[in-house]
Coordinates of C-alpha atoms in Angstrom, one line a residue:
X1399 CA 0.0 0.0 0.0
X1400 CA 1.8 3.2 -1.2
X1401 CA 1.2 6.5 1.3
X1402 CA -1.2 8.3 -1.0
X1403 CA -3.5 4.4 -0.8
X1404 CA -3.4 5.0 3.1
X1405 CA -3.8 8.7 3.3
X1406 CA -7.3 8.0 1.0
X1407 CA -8.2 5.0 2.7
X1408 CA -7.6 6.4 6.5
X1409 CA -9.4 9.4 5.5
X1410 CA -12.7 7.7 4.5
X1411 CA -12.2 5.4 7.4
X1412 CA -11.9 7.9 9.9
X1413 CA -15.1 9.6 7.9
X1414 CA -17.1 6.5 8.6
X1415 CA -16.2 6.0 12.0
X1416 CA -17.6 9.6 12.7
X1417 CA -21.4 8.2 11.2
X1418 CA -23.6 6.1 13.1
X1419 CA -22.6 2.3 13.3
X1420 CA -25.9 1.5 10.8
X1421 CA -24.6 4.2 8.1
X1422 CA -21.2 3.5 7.9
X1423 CA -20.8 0.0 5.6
X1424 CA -23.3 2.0 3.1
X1425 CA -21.1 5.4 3.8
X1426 CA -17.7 3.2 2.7
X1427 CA -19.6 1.3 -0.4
X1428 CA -20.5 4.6 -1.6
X1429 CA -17.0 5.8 -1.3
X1430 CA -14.8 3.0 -2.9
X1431 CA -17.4 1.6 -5.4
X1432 CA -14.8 2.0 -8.0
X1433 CA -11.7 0.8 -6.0
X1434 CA -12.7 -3.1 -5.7
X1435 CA -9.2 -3.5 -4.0
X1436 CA -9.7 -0.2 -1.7
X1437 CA -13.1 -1.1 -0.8
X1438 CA -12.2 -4.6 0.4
X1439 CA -10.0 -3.3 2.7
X1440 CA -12.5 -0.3 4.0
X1441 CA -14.6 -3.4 4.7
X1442 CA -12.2 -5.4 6.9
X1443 CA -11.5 -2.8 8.8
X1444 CA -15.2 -1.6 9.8
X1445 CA -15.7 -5.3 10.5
X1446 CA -12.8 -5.6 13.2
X1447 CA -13.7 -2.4 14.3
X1448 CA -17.3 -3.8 15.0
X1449 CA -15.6 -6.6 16.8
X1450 CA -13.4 -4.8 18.5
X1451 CA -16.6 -2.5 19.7
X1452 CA -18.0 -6.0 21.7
X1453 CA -14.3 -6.8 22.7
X1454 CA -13.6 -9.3 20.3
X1455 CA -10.9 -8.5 17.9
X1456 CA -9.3 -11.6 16.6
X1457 CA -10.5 -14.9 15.4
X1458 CA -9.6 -17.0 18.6
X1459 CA -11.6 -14.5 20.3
X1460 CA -14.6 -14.6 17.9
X1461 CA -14.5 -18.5 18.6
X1462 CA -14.9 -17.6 22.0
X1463 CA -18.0 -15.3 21.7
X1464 CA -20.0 -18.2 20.3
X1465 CA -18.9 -20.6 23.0
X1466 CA -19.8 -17.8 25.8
X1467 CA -22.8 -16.1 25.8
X1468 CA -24.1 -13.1 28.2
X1469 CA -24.0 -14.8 31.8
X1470 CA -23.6 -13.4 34.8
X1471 CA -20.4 -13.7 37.2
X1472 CA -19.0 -16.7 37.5
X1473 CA -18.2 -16.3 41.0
X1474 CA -20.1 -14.7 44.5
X1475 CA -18.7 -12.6 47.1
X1476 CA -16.8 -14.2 49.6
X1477 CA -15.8 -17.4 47.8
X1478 CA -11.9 -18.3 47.7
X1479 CA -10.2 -19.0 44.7
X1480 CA -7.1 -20.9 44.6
X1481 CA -7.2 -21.0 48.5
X1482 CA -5.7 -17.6 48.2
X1483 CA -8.2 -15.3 47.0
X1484 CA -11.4 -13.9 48.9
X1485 CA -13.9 -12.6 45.8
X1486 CA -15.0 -9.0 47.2
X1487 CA -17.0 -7.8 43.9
X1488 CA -17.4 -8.5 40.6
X1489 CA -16.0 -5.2 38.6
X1490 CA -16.4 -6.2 34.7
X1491 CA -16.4 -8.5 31.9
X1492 CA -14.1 -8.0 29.5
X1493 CA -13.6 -10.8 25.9
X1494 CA -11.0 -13.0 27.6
X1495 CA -12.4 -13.0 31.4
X1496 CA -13.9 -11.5 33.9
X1497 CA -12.9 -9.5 36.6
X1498 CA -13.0 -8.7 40.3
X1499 CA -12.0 -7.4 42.9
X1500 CA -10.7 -9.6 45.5
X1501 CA -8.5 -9.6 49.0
X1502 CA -5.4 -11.8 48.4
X1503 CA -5.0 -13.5 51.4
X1504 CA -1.1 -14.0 51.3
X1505 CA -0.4 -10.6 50.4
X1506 CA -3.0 -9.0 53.1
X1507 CA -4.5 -6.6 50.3
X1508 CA -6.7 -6.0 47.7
X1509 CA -5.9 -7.0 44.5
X1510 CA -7.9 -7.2 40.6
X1511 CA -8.3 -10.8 40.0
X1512 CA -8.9 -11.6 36.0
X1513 CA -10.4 -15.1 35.7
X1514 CA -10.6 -16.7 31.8
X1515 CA -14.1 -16.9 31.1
X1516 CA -16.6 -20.5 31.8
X1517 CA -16.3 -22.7 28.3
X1518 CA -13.4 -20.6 26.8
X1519 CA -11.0 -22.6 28.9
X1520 CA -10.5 -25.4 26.6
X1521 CA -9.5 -23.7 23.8
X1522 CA -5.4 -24.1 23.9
X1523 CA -5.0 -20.8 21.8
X1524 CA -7.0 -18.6 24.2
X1525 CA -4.9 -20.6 27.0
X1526 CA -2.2 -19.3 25.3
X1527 CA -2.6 -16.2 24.8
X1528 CA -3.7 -15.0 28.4
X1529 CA -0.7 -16.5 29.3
X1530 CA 1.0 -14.9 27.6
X1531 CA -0.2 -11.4 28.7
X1532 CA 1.0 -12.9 31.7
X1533 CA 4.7 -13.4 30.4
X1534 CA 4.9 -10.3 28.8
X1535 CA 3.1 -7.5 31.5
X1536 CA 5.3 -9.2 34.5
X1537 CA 8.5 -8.0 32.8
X1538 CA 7.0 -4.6 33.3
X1539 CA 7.4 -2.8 36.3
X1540 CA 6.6 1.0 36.4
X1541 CA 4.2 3.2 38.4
X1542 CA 2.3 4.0 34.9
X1543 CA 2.5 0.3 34.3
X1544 CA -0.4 -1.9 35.6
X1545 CA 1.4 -4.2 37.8
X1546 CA 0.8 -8.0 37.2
X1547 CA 1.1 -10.1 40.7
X1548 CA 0.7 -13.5 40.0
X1549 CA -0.9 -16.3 38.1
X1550 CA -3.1 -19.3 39.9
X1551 CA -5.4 -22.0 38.6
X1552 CA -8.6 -22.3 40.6
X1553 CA -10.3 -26.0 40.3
X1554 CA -14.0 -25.6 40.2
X1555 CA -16.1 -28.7 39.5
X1556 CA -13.7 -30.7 37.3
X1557 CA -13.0 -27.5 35.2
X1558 CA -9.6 -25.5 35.7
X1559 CA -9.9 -21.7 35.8
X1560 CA -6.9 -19.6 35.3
X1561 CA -6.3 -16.3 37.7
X1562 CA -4.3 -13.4 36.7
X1563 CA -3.5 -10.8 40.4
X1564 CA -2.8 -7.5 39.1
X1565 CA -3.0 -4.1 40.5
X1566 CA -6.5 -2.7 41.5
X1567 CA -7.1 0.5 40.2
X1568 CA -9.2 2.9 41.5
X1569 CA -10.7 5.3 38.7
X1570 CA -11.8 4.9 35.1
X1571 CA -10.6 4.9 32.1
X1572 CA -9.6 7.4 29.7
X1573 CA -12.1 6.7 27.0
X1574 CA -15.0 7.0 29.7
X1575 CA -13.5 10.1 30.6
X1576 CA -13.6 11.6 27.5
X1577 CA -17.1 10.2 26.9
X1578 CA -18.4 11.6 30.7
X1579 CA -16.1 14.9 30.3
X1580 CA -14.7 15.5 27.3
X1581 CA -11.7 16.5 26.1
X1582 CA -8.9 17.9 28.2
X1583 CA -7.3 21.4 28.2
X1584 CA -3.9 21.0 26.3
X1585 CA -2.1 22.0 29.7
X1586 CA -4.1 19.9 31.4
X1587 CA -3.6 16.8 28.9
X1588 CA 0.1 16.8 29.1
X1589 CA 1.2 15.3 32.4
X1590 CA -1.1 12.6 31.4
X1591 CA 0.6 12.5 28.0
X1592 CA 4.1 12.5 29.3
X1593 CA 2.9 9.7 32.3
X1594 CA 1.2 7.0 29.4
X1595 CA 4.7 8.0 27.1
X1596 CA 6.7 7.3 30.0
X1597 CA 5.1 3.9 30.9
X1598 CA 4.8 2.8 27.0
X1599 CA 9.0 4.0 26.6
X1600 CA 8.8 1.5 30.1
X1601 CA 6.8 -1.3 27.6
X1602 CA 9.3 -1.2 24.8
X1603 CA 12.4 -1.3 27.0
X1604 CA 11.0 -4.5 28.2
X1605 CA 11.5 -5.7 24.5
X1606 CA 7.7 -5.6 24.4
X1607 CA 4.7 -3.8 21.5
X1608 CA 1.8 -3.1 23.3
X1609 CA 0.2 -3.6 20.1
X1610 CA -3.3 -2.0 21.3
X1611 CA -3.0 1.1 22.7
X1612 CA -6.0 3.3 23.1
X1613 CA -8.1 5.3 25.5
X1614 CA -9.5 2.1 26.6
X1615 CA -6.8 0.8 27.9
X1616 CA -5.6 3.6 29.8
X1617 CA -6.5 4.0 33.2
X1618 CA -7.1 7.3 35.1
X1619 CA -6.2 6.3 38.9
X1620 CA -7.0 8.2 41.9
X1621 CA -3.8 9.3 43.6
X1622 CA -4.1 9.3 47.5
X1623 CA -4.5 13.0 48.5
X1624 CA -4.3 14.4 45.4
X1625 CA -6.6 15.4 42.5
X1626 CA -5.2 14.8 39.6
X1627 CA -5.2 11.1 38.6
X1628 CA -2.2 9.1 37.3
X1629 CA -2.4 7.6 33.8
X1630 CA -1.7 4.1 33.9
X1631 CA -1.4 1.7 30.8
X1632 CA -2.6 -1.7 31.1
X1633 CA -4.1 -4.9 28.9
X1634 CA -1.3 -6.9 27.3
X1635 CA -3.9 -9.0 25.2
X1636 CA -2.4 -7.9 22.2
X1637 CA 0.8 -7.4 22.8
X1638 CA 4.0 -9.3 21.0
X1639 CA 7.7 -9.3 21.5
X1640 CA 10.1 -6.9 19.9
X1641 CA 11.3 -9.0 17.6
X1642 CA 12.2 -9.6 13.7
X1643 CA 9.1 -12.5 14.0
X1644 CA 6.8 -10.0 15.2
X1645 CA 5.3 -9.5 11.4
X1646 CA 2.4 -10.6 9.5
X1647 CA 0.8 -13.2 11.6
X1648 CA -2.8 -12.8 13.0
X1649 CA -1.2 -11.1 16.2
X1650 CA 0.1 -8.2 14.2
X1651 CA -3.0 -7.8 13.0
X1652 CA -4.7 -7.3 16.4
X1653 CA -5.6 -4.5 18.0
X1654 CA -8.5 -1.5 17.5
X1655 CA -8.5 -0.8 13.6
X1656 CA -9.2 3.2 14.7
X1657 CA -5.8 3.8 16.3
X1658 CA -3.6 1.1 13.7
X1659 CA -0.8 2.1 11.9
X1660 CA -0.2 1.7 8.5
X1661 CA 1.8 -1.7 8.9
X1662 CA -0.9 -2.5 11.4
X1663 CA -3.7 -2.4 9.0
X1664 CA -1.2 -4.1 6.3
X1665 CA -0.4 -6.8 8.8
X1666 CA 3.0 -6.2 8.5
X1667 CA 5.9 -6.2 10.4
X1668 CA 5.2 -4.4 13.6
X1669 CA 7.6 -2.2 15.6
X1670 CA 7.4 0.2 19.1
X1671 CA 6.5 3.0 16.1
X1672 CA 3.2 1.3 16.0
X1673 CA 2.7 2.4 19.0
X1674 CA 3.8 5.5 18.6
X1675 CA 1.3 6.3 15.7
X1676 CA -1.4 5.1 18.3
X1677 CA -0.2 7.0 20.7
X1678 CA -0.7 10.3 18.3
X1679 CA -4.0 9.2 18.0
X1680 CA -4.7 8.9 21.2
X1681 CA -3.8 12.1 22.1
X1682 CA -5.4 14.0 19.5
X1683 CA -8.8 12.1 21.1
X1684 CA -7.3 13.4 24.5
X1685 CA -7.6 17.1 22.5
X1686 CA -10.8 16.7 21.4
X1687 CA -9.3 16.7 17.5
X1688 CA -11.9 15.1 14.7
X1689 CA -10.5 12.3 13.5
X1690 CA -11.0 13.9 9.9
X1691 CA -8.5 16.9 11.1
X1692 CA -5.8 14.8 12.8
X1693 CA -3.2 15.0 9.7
X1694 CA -4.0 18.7 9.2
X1695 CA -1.8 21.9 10.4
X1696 CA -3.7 24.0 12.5
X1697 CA -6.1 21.6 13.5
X1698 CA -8.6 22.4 16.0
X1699 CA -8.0 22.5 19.5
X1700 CA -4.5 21.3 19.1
X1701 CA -2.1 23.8 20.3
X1702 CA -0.3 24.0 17.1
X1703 CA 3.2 23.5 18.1
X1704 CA 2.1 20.2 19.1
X1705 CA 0.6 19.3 15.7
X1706 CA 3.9 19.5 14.2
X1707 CA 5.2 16.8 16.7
X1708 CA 2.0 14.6 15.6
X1709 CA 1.8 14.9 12.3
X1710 CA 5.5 13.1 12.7
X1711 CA 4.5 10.3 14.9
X1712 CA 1.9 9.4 12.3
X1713 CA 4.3 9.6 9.3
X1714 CA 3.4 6.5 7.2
X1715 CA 6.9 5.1 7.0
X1716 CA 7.4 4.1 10.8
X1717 CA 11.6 5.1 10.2
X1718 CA 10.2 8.5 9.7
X1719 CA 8.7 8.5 13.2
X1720 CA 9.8 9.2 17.0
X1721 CA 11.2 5.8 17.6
X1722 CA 10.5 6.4 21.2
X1723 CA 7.3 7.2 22.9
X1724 CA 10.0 9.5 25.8
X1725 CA 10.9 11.3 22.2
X1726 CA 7.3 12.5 21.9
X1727 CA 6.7 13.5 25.6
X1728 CA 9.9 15.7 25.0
X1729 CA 8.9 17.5 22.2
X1730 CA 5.5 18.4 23.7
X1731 CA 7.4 19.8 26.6
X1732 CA 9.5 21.8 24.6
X1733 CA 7.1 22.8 22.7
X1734 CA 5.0 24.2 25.1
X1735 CA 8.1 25.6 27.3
X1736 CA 9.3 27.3 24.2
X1737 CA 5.9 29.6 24.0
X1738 CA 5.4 30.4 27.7
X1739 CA 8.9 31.1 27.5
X1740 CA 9.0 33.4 24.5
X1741 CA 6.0 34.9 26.1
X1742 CA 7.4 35.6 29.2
X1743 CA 10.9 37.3 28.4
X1744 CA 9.0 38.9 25.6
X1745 CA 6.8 40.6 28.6
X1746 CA 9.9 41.0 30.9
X1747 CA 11.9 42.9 28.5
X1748 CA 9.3 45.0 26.3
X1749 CA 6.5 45.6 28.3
X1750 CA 6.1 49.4 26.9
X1751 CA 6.7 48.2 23.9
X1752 CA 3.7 45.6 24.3
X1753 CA 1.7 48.5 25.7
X1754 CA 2.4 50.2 22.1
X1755 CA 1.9 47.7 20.1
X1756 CA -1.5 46.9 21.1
X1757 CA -2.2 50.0 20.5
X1758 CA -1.1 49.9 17.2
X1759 CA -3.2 47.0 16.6
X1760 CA -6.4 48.2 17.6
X1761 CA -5.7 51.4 15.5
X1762 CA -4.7 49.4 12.6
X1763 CA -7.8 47.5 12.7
X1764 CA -9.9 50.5 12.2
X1765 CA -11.7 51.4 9.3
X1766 CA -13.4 54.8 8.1
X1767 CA -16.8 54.5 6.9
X1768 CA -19.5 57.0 6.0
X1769 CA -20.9 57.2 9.1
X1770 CA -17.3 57.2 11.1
X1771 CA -15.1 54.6 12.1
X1772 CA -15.3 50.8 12.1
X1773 CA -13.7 47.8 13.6
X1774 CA -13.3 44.6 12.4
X1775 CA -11.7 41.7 13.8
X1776 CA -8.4 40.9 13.7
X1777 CA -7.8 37.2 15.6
X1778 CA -9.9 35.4 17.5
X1779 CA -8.8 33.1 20.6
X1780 CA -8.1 29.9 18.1
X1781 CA -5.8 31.9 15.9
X1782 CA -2.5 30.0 16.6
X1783 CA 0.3 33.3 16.0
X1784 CA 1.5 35.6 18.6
X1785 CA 2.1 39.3 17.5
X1786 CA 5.7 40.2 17.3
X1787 CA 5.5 43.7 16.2
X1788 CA 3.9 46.1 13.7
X1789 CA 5.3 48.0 10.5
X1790 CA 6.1 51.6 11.0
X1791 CA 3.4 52.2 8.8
X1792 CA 0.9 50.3 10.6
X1793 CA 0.1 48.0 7.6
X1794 CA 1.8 44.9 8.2
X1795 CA 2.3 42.7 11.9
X1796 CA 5.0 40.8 12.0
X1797 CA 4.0 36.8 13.8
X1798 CA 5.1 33.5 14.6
X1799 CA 3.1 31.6 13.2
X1800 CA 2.3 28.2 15.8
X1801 CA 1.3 25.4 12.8
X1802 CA 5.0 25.7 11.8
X1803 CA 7.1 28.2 14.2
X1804 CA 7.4 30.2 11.2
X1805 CA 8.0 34.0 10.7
X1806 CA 5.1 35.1 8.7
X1807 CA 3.5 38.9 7.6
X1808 CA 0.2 39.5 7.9
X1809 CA -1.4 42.4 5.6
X1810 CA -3.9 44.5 8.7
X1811 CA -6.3 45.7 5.6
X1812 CA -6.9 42.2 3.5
X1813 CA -5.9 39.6 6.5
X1814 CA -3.4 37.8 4.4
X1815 CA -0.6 36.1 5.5
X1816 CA 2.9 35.8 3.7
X1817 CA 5.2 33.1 5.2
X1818 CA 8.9 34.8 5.2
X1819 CA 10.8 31.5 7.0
X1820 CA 10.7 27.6 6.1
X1821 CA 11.0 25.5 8.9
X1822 CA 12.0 22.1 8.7
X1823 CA 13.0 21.2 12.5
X1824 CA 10.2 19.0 14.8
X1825 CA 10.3 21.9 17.8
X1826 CA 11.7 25.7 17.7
X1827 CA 10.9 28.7 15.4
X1828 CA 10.7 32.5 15.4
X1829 CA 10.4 33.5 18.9
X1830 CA 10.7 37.6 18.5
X1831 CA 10.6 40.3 15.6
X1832 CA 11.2 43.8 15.4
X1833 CA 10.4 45.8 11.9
X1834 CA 13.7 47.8 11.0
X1835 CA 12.9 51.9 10.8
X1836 CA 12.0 52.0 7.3
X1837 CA 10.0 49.0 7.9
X1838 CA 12.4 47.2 4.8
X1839 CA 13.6 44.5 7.4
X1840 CA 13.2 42.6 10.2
X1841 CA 15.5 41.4 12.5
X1842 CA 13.8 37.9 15.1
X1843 CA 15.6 35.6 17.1
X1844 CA 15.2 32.1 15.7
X1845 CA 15.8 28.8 17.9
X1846 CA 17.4 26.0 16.3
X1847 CA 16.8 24.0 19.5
X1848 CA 16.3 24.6 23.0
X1849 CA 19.8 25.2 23.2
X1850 CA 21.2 26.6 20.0
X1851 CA 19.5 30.2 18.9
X1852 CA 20.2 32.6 15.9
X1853 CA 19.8 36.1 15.6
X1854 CA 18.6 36.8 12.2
X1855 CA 17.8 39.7 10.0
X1856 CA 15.0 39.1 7.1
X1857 CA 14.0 41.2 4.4
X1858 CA 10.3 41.9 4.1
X1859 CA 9.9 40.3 1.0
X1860 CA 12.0 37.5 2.1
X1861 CA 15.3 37.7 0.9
X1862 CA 18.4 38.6 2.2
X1863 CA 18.2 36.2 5.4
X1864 CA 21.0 36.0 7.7
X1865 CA 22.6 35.1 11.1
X1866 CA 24.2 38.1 13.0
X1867 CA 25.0 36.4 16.2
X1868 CA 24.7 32.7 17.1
X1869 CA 23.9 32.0 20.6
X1870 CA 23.0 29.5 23.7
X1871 CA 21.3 29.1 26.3
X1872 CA 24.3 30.4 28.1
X1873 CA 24.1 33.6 26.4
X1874 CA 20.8 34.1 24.4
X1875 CA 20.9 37.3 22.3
X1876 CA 17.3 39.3 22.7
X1877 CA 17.0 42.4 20.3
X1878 CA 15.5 44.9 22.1
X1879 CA 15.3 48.0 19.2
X1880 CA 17.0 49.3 15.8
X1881 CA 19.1 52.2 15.8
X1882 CA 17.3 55.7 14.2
X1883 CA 19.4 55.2 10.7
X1884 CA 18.6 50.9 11.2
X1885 CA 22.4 50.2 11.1
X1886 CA 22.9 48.5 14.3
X1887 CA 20.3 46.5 16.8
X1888 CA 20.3 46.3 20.5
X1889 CA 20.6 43.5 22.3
X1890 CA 20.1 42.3 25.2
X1891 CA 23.0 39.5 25.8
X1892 CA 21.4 37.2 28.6
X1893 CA 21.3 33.5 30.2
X1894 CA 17.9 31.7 29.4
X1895 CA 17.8 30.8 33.4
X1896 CA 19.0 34.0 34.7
X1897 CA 17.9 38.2 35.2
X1898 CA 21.3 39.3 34.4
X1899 CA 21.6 40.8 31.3
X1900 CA 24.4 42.5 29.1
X1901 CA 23.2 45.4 26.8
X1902 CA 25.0 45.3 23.7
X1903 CA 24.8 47.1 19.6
X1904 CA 25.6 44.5 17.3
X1905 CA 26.2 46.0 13.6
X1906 CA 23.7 45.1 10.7
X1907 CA 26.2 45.1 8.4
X1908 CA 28.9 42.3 9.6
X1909 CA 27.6 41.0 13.2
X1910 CA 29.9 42.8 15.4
X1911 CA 29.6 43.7 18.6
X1912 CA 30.1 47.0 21.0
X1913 CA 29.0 48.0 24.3
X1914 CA 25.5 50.2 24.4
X1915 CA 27.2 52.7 26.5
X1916 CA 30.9 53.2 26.2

């Protein structure tokens, strides 16, 4: 399947998940009646995605549907399992077993007991496969990891039942949260973000693929005395070692079809990138993103700085991916330290300047009319740019544009927008621009990284670009204003962590540097 294939086919797959379940087989007919190969596949997937919907996503599992009807729980309160465990409650059902909560009586607490399901025991692939969610969560241990305590059989008239002990979790899962609540605040989402990317990075350093992550099977758990919950990722049903035989079998191909990845949905060899793609996914749900809009800059509701970090987790060659889900989590940090950063020396350092420029702004978004002036609308609250500075003339505002990081121009009178930088980097981006006197350039501080900055100057029409001064975080050149005749800039030369700063002209004309006041 080429990348154009998947881009068409994830697009009308993501279009039919947002229908009603009874719409969406005619809504993918309709839409690949003349791509017989295309709409085969659109087909597959909306059937495991059904499945999956009534926990059943694989053919050993669809076996087991038939053989085990809606029943209630297997076991009461109060009966012992395994001579070890005291049932408390029954908690859910899930496609391989039910669970409970019980009180282990060796370990003197309470513990999640997962027991295989009544008449799915004597299937030998089933068998093997909860054991070997055993094999592979127990390698795991990490505070966003569901802990997995022990495994027991349980003899109960002639038949053996096998017990999985893991960690009882108090809370619910992500999905119900976002069904109850909806979605999270993007400062709000990313301690959760950066908790199920550090207990995923904890999965694959195990030499395990989760193989089906999704809000499902992420749990939000109450933390004692506190109110934010800890993200925890659990269910190991699906999951496979990291290895070069981890490719095309039916195990490859499980998991939710909504959050696969292109091999996934290929059934093809599967690596920790497949999880990263889901990942993305998963936290573009967390944002409240339509699935339609995922791919797209600017998307809605997705801080746009983050998009750019996305859009490369769900690259359709997996090499082109974060190969680690700690990768990720960084880059959303950065990102979002970058802007409150930017903001806040930007404040610190030019706050009458600030003053002046919104001035400028609301002036500049004045219009005369017949009957006096008028206003009209410059940015709304889902615009992703903050305002660097205005022309001299009042017709142009110089921006950082957030779907890129780029330095862009944005004409006051028609509201269009002329991109002046190209950046190709995953995190960093214009972070400050000043219009020269006769408004011909600009000079912006650029960062490379979060530890390697340029100061640039930019002709308005986008020539002439190039690097004055390069800097660190050690000593971070801010330009503060042009000279009257726009032949030198100054500076303020400045550790990122520290108030101390260095004023300092640097020349226009070949970089160099002189004290502000002799």
């Amino acid at each position: 399947m080429t990348r154009e294939r998947w881009e068409k086919l994830k697009g009308i797959f993501g279009d039919a998940l947002e229908r009603e379940p009874a719409e969406r087989e005619a809504f993918v007919r309709e839409a690949g009646k003349d791509d017989p190969e295309l709409l085969s596949e659109l087909l597959r997937l909306l059937e495991e995605s059904d499945r999956d919907s009534k926990l059943l996503s694989r053919p050993a599992l669809t076996r087991a549907r038939a053989l085990a009807p809606d029943e209630g729980p297997r076991f009461s309160p109060g009966i012992v399992l395994a001579r070890r465990f005291r049932i408390v409650r029954f908690i859910a059902r899930g496609g391989m077993g039910e669970v409970y909560e019980a009180e282990d009586l060796e370990l003197g607490e309470r513990v999640a007991l997962k027991a295989i399901r009544r008449n799915i025991a004597p299937d030998s692939e089933l068998l093997s496969l909860f054991k070997k969610e055993v094999q592979l969560a127990r390698r795991v241990t990490h505070p966003n990891v569901c802990r997995i305590f022990d495994l027991a059989q349980h003899e109960d008239g002639g038949t053996t039942v096998m017990l999985l002990s893991m960690e009882l979790l108090d809370g619910h899962t992500l999905s119900e949260h976002l069904r109850d609540a909806g979605p999270f605040r993007f400062q709000d989402a990313l301690p959760l973000i950066e908790e199920i990317a550090a207990g995923l990075q904890a999965v694959h350093d195990a030499g395990i693929i989760h193989g089906d992550l999704k809000p499902g099977n992420v749990m939000l758990a109450a933390r004692a005395g506190e109110e934010r919950p800890r993200a925890v990722v659990m269910d190991f049903g699906m999951a496979l070692p990291a290895t070069p035989e981890a490719s095309g079998s039916s195990i490859s191909r499980g998991g939710t079809p909504d959050y696969f990845s292109p091999e996934q949905a290929q059934g093809a060899s599967v690596t920790p990138a497949a999880d990263v793609y889901s990942l993305a996914l998963m936290i573009a749900d967390m944002l409240g993103v339509p699935r339609p809009n995922r791919l797209k800059p600017g998307s809605e509701r997705m801080p746009s700085r983050w998009a750019r970090a996305l859009r490369r987790c769900l690259e359709f060659e997996p090499s082109r991916r974060y190969s680690r889900p700690a990768e990720l989590a960084t880059a959303l940090r950065r990102s979002a330290d970058y802007r409150m950063k930017a903001v806040a020396r930007a404040a610190a350092v030019t706050v009458a300047g600030a003053v002046g420029i919104l001035v400028l702004i609301y002036l500049s978004g004045r219009t005369e009319t017949a009957s006096g002036p008028a206003s009209h609308e410059l940015f709304t609250e889902e615009d992703a740019v903050t305002v660097r500075s205005p022309s001299p003339d009042g017709k142009f505002l110089a921006m950082t544009s957030w779907d890129t990081g780029d330095l862009v121009l944005r004409d006051v009178s028609s509201g269009k927008i002329r991109r002046l930088t190209h950046q190709t980097a995953p995190v960093g981006g214009a972070q400050s621009a000043l219009f020269s006197p006769d408004g011909r350039q600009i000079v912006y501080l650029w960062a490379n990284s979060r530890t390697d900055y340029d100061l640039r100057v930019i002709g308005v029409d986008g020539s002439g670009e190039r690097t004055l001064y390069r800097s660190n975080i050690d000593k971070l050149a801010f330009p503060l204003d042009w000279s009257p005749n726009g032949k030198q800039i100054l500076i303020s030369l400045q550790p990122l962590n520290d108030n101390t700063q260095q004023l300092v002209l640097i020349s226009v004309t070949d970089g160099s540097l002189q004290p502000s006041f002799p």
